[in-house]
Tab-separated table of C-alpha atoms and ligand atoms in Angstrom:
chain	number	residue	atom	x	y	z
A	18	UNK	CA	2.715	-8.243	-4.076
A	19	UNK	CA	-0.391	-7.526	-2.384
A	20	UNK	CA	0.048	-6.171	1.484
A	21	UNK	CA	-2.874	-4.984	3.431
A	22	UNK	CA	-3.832	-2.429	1.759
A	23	UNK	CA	-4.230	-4.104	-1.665
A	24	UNK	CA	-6.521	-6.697	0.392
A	25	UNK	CA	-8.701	-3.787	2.317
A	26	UNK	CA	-9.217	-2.988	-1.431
A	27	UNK	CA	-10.095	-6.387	-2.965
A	28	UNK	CA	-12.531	-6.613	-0.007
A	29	UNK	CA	-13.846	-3.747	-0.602
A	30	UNK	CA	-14.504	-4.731	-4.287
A	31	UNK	CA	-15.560	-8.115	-3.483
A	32	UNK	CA	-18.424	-6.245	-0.977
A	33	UNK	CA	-19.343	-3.284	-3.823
A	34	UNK	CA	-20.139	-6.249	-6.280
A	35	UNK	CA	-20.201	-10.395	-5.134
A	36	UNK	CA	-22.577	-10.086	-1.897
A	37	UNK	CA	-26.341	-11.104	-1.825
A	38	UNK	CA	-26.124	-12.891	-5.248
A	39	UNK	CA	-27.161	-16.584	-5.687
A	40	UNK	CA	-24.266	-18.618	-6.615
A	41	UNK	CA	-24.758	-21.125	-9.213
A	42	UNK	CA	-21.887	-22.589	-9.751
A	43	UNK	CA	-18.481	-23.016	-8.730
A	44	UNK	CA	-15.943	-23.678	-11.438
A	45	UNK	CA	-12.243	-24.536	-10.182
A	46	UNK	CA	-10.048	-24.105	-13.382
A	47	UNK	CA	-6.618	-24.820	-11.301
A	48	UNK	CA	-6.471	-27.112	-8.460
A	49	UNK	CA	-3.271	-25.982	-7.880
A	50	UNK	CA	-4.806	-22.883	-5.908
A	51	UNK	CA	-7.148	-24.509	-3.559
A	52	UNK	CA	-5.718	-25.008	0.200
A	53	UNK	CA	-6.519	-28.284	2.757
A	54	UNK	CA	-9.971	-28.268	0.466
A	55	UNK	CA	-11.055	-30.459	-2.146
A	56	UNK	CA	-12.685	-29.658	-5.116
A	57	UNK	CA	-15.798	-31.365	-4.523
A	58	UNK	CA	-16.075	-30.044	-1.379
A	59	UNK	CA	-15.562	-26.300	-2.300
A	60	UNK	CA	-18.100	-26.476	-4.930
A	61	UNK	CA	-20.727	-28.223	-3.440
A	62	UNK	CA	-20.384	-26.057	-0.305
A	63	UNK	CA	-21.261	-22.579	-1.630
A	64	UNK	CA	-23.385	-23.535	-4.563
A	65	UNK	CA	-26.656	-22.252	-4.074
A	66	UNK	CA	-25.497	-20.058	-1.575
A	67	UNK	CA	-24.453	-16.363	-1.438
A	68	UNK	CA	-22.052	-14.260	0.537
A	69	UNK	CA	-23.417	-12.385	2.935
A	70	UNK	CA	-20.004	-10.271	4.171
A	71	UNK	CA	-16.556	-10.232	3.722
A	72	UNK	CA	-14.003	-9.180	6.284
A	73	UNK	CA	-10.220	-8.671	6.228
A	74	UNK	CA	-7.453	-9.949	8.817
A	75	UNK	CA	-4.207	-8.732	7.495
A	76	UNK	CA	-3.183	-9.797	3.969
A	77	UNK	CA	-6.160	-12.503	4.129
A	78	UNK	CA	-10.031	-12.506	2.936
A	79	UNK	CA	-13.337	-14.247	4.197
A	80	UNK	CA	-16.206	-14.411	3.064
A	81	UNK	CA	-19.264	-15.544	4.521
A	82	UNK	CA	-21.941	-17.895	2.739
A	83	UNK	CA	-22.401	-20.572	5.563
A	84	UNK	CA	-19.143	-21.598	5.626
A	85	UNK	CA	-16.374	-18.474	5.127
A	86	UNK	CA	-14.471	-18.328	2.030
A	87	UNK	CA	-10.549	-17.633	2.291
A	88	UNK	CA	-8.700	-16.113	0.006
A	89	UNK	CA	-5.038	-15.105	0.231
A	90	UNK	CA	-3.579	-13.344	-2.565
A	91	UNK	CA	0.413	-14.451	-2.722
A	92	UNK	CA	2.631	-12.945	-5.166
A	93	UNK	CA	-0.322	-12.094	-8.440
A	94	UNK	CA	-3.388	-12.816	-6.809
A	95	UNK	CA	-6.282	-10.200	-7.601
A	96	UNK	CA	-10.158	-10.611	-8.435
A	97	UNK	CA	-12.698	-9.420	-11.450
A	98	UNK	CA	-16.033	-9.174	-11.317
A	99	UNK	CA	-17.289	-9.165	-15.032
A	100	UNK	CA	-19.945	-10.692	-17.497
A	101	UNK	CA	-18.317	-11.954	-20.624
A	102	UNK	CA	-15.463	-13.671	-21.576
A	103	UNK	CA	-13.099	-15.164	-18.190
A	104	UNK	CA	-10.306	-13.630	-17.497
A	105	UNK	CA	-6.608	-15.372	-18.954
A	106	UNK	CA	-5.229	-16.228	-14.939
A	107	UNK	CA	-8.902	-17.019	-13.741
A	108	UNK	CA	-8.126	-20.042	-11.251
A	109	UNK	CA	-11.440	-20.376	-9.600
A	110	UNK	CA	-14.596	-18.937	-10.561
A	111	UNK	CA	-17.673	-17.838	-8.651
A	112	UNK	CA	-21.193	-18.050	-11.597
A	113	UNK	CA	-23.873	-15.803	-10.186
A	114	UNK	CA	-27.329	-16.138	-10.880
A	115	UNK	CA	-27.588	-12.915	-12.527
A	116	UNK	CA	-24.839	-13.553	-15.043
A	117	UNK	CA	-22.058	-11.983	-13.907
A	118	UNK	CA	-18.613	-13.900	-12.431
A	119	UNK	CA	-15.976	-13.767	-9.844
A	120	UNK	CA	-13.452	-14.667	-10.303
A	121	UNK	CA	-10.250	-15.139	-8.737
A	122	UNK	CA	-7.138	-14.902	-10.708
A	123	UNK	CA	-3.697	-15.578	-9.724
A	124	UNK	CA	-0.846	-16.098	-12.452
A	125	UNK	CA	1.947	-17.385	-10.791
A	126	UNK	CA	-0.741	-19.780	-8.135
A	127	UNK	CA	1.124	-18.650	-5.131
A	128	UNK	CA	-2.290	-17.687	-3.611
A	129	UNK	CA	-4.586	-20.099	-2.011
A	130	UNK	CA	-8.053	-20.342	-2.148
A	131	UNK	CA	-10.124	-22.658	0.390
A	132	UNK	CA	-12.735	-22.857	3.134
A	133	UNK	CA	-12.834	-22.241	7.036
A	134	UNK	CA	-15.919	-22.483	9.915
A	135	UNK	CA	-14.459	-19.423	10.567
A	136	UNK	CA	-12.176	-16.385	10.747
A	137	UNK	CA	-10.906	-16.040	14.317
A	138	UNK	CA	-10.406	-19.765	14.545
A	139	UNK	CA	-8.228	-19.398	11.174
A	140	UNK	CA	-6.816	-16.384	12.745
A	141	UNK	CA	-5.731	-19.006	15.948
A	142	UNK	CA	-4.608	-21.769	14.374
A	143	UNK	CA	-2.072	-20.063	11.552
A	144	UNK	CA	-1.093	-17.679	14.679
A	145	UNK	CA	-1.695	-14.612	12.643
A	146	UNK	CA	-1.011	-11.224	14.574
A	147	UNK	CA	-3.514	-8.450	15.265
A	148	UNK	CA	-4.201	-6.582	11.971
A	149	UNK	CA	-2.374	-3.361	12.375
A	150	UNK	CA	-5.475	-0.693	11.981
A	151	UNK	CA	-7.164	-2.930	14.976
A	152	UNK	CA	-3.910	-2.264	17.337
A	153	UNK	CA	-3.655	0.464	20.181
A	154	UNK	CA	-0.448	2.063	20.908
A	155	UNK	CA	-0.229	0.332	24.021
A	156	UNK	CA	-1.234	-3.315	22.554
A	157	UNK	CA	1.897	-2.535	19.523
A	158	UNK	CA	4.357	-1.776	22.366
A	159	UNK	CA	3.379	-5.053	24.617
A	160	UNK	CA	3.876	-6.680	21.190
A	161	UNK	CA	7.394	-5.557	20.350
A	162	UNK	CA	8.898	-5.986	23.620
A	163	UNK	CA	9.677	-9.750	24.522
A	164	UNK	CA	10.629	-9.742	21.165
A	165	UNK	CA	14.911	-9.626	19.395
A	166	UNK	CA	15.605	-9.004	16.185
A	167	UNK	CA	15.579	-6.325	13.673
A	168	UNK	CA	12.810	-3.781	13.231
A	169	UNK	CA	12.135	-4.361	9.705
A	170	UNK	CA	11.801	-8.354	10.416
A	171	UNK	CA	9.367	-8.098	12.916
A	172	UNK	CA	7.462	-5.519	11.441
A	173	UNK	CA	7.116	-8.244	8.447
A	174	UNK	CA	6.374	-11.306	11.130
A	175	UNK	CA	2.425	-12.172	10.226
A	176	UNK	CA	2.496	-13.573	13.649
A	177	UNK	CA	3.876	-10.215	15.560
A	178	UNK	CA	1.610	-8.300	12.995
A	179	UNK	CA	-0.663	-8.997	10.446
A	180	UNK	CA	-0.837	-7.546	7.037
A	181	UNK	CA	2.777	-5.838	6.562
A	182	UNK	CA	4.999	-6.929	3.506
A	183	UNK	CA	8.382	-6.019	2.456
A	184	UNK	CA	7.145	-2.980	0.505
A	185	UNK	CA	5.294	-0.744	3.247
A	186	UNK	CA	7.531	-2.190	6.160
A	187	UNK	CA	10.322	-0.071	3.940
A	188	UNK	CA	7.700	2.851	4.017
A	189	UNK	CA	7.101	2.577	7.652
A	190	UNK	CA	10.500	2.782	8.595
A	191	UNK	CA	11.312	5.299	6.322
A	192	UNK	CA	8.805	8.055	7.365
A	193	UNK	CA	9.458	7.101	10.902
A	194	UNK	CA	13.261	8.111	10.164
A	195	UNK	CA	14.615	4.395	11.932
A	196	UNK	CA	17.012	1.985	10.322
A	197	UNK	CA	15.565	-0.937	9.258
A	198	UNK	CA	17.917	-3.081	10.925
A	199	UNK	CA	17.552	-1.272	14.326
A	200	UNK	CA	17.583	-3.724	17.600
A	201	UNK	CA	13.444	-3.675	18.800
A	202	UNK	CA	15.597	-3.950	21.811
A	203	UNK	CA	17.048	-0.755	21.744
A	204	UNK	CA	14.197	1.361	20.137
A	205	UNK	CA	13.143	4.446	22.758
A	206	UNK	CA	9.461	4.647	23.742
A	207	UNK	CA	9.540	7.518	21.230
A	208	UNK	CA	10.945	5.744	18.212
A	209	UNK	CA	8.204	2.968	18.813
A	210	UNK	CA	5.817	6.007	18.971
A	211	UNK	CA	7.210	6.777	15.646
A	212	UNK	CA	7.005	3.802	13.947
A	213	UNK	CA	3.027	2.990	15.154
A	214	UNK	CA	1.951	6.753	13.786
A	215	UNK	CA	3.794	5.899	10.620
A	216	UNK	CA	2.104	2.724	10.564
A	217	UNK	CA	-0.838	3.857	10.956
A	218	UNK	CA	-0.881	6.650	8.844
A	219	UNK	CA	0.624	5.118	5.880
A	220	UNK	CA	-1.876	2.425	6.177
A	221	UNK	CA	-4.963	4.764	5.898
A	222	UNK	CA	-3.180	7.224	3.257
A	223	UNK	CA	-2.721	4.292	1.228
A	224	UNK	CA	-5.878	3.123	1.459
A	225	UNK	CA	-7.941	6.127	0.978
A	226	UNK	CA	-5.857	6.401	-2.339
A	227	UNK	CA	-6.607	2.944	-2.921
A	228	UNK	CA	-3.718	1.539	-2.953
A	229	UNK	CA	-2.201	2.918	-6.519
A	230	UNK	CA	1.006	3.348	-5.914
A	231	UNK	CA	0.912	6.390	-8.249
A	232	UNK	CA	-1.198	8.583	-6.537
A	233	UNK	CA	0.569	8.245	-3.287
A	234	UNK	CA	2.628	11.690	-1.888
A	235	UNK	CA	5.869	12.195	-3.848
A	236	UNK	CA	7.533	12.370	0.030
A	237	UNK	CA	6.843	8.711	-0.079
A	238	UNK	CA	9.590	6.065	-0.275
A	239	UNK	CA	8.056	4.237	-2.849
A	240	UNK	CA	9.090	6.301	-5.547
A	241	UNK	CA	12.559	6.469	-5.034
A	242	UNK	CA	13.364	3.155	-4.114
A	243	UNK	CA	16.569	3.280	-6.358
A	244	UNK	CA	19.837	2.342	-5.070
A	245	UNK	CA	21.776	6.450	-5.088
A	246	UNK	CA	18.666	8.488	-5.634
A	247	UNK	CA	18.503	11.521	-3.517
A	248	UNK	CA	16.242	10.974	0.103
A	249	UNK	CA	12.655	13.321	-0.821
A	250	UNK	CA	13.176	14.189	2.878
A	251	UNK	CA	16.866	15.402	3.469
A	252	UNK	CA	18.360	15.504	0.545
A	253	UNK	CA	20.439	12.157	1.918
A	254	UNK	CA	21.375	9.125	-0.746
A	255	UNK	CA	19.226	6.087	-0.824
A	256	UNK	CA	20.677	2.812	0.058
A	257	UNK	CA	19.995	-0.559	-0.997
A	258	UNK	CA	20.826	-3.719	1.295
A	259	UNK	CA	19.157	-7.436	1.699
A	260	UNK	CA	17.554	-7.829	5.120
A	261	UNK	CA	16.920	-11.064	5.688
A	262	UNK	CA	17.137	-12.275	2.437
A	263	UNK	CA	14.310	-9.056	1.122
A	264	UNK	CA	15.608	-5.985	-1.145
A	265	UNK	CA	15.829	-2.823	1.125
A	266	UNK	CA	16.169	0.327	0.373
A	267	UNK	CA	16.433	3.225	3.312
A	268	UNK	CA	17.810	6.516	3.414
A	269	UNK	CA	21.429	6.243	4.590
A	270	UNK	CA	21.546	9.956	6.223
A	271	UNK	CA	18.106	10.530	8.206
A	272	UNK	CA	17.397	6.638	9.398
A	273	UNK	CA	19.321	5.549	12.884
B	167	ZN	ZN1	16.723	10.957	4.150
């Protein structure tokens, strides 16, 4: 399920190959996908135009031809640039002038595509959180503290934080050795310290290896997310639980 990491990437794509090209057409194969946006409206807004940037709040993508395009990936959504044949889960698709496509695929269509004047007033009105890489220690701490609740919950609240799914919230909390259902309440100054370099770090790491899971350190979480595996960091036994209603798994020994 993409996270923000998987979306710094698909921007990152979308930038290397969709911007500065005419668009000549705008074919929407599933209506399913689009947002508060018809049809009509979404094609006959960005035909003839072309992106000019893209930019990245959290687990969501704009891009800017006039109007901003937003995309938001769900459960399967990814894109493909490519001349050719479309792809099988294509669900709206983005005809450049010079032949090639975009296109944005999605198989199970619990992404959404649609328009916005845009970002920060998108940002406002679906009361989406800071994206984490944009946060100061200071800003995260102000953040956490009216709040109750469990740690892992809020980390995965898009409007505490932007960006953080069920996968790297696990990660976070892992490498910053705290319990995922840990009172925000009772966290020291130094645990929150924790969890924002973890954060932090985990987010760029990930990113620089662009987001394939394989590549990432073998200390990482992620590979031993296995209900009795042995922790990579203390040799402790990895548990699995349901917090708030999403698969966790935590080390049982070196997470308080
Ligand atoms: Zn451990």
């Amino acid at each position: 399920m993409p996270e923000l990491p998987e979306v710094e990437i698909y921007c990152r794509y979308f930038a290397a190959h969709a911007l500065q090209q005419k668009i000549e057409r705008v074919r929407v194969l599933d209506e399913r996908i689009l947002g508060d946006i018809r049809k009509q409206k979404l094609t006959s807004a960005l035909r003839g135009r072309e992106f000019a940037r893209v930019r990245r709040h959290g687990k969501h993508l704009f891009a800017q031809a006039d109007v901003w395009l937003h995309l938001h990936f769900g459960m399967t959504g990814d894109l493909a640039y490519y001349r050719g044949d479309d792809p099988r889960f294509a669900r709206v698709i983005f005809d450049f002038e010079n032949g090639a496509h975009l296109a944005f695929e999605d198989m199970r269509l619990f992404g959404v595509v649609d328009l916005t004047p845009d970002p920060d007033t998108y940002i406002a009105e679906h009361r989406l959180g800071p994206d984490p890489l944009e946060l100061t220690l200071r800003r995260f701490r102000e953040l956490l503290s009216p709040r109750r609740g469990a740690i892992k919950s809020l980390l995965m609240s898009q409007d505490v934080i932007a960006g953080i799914g069920n996968l790297y919230a696990d990660e976070i909390l892992f490498q910053a050795s705290i319990h995922p259902r840990r009172a925000v309440g009772r966290l020291t100054a130094e645990e929150v310290k924790n969890i924002f370099t973890a954060m932090r770090r985990i987010l760029r790491e990930v990113i620089a290896r662009k987001a394939v899971y394989a590549s990432y350190p073998p200390r990482y979480l992620i590979h031993h997310r296995e209900e009795g595996t042995r922790c990579p960091r203390c040799g402790g036994t990895i548990k699995r639980s349901v917090v708030f209603g999403r698969t966790t798994y935590f080390c049982g020994k070196h997470q308080v």
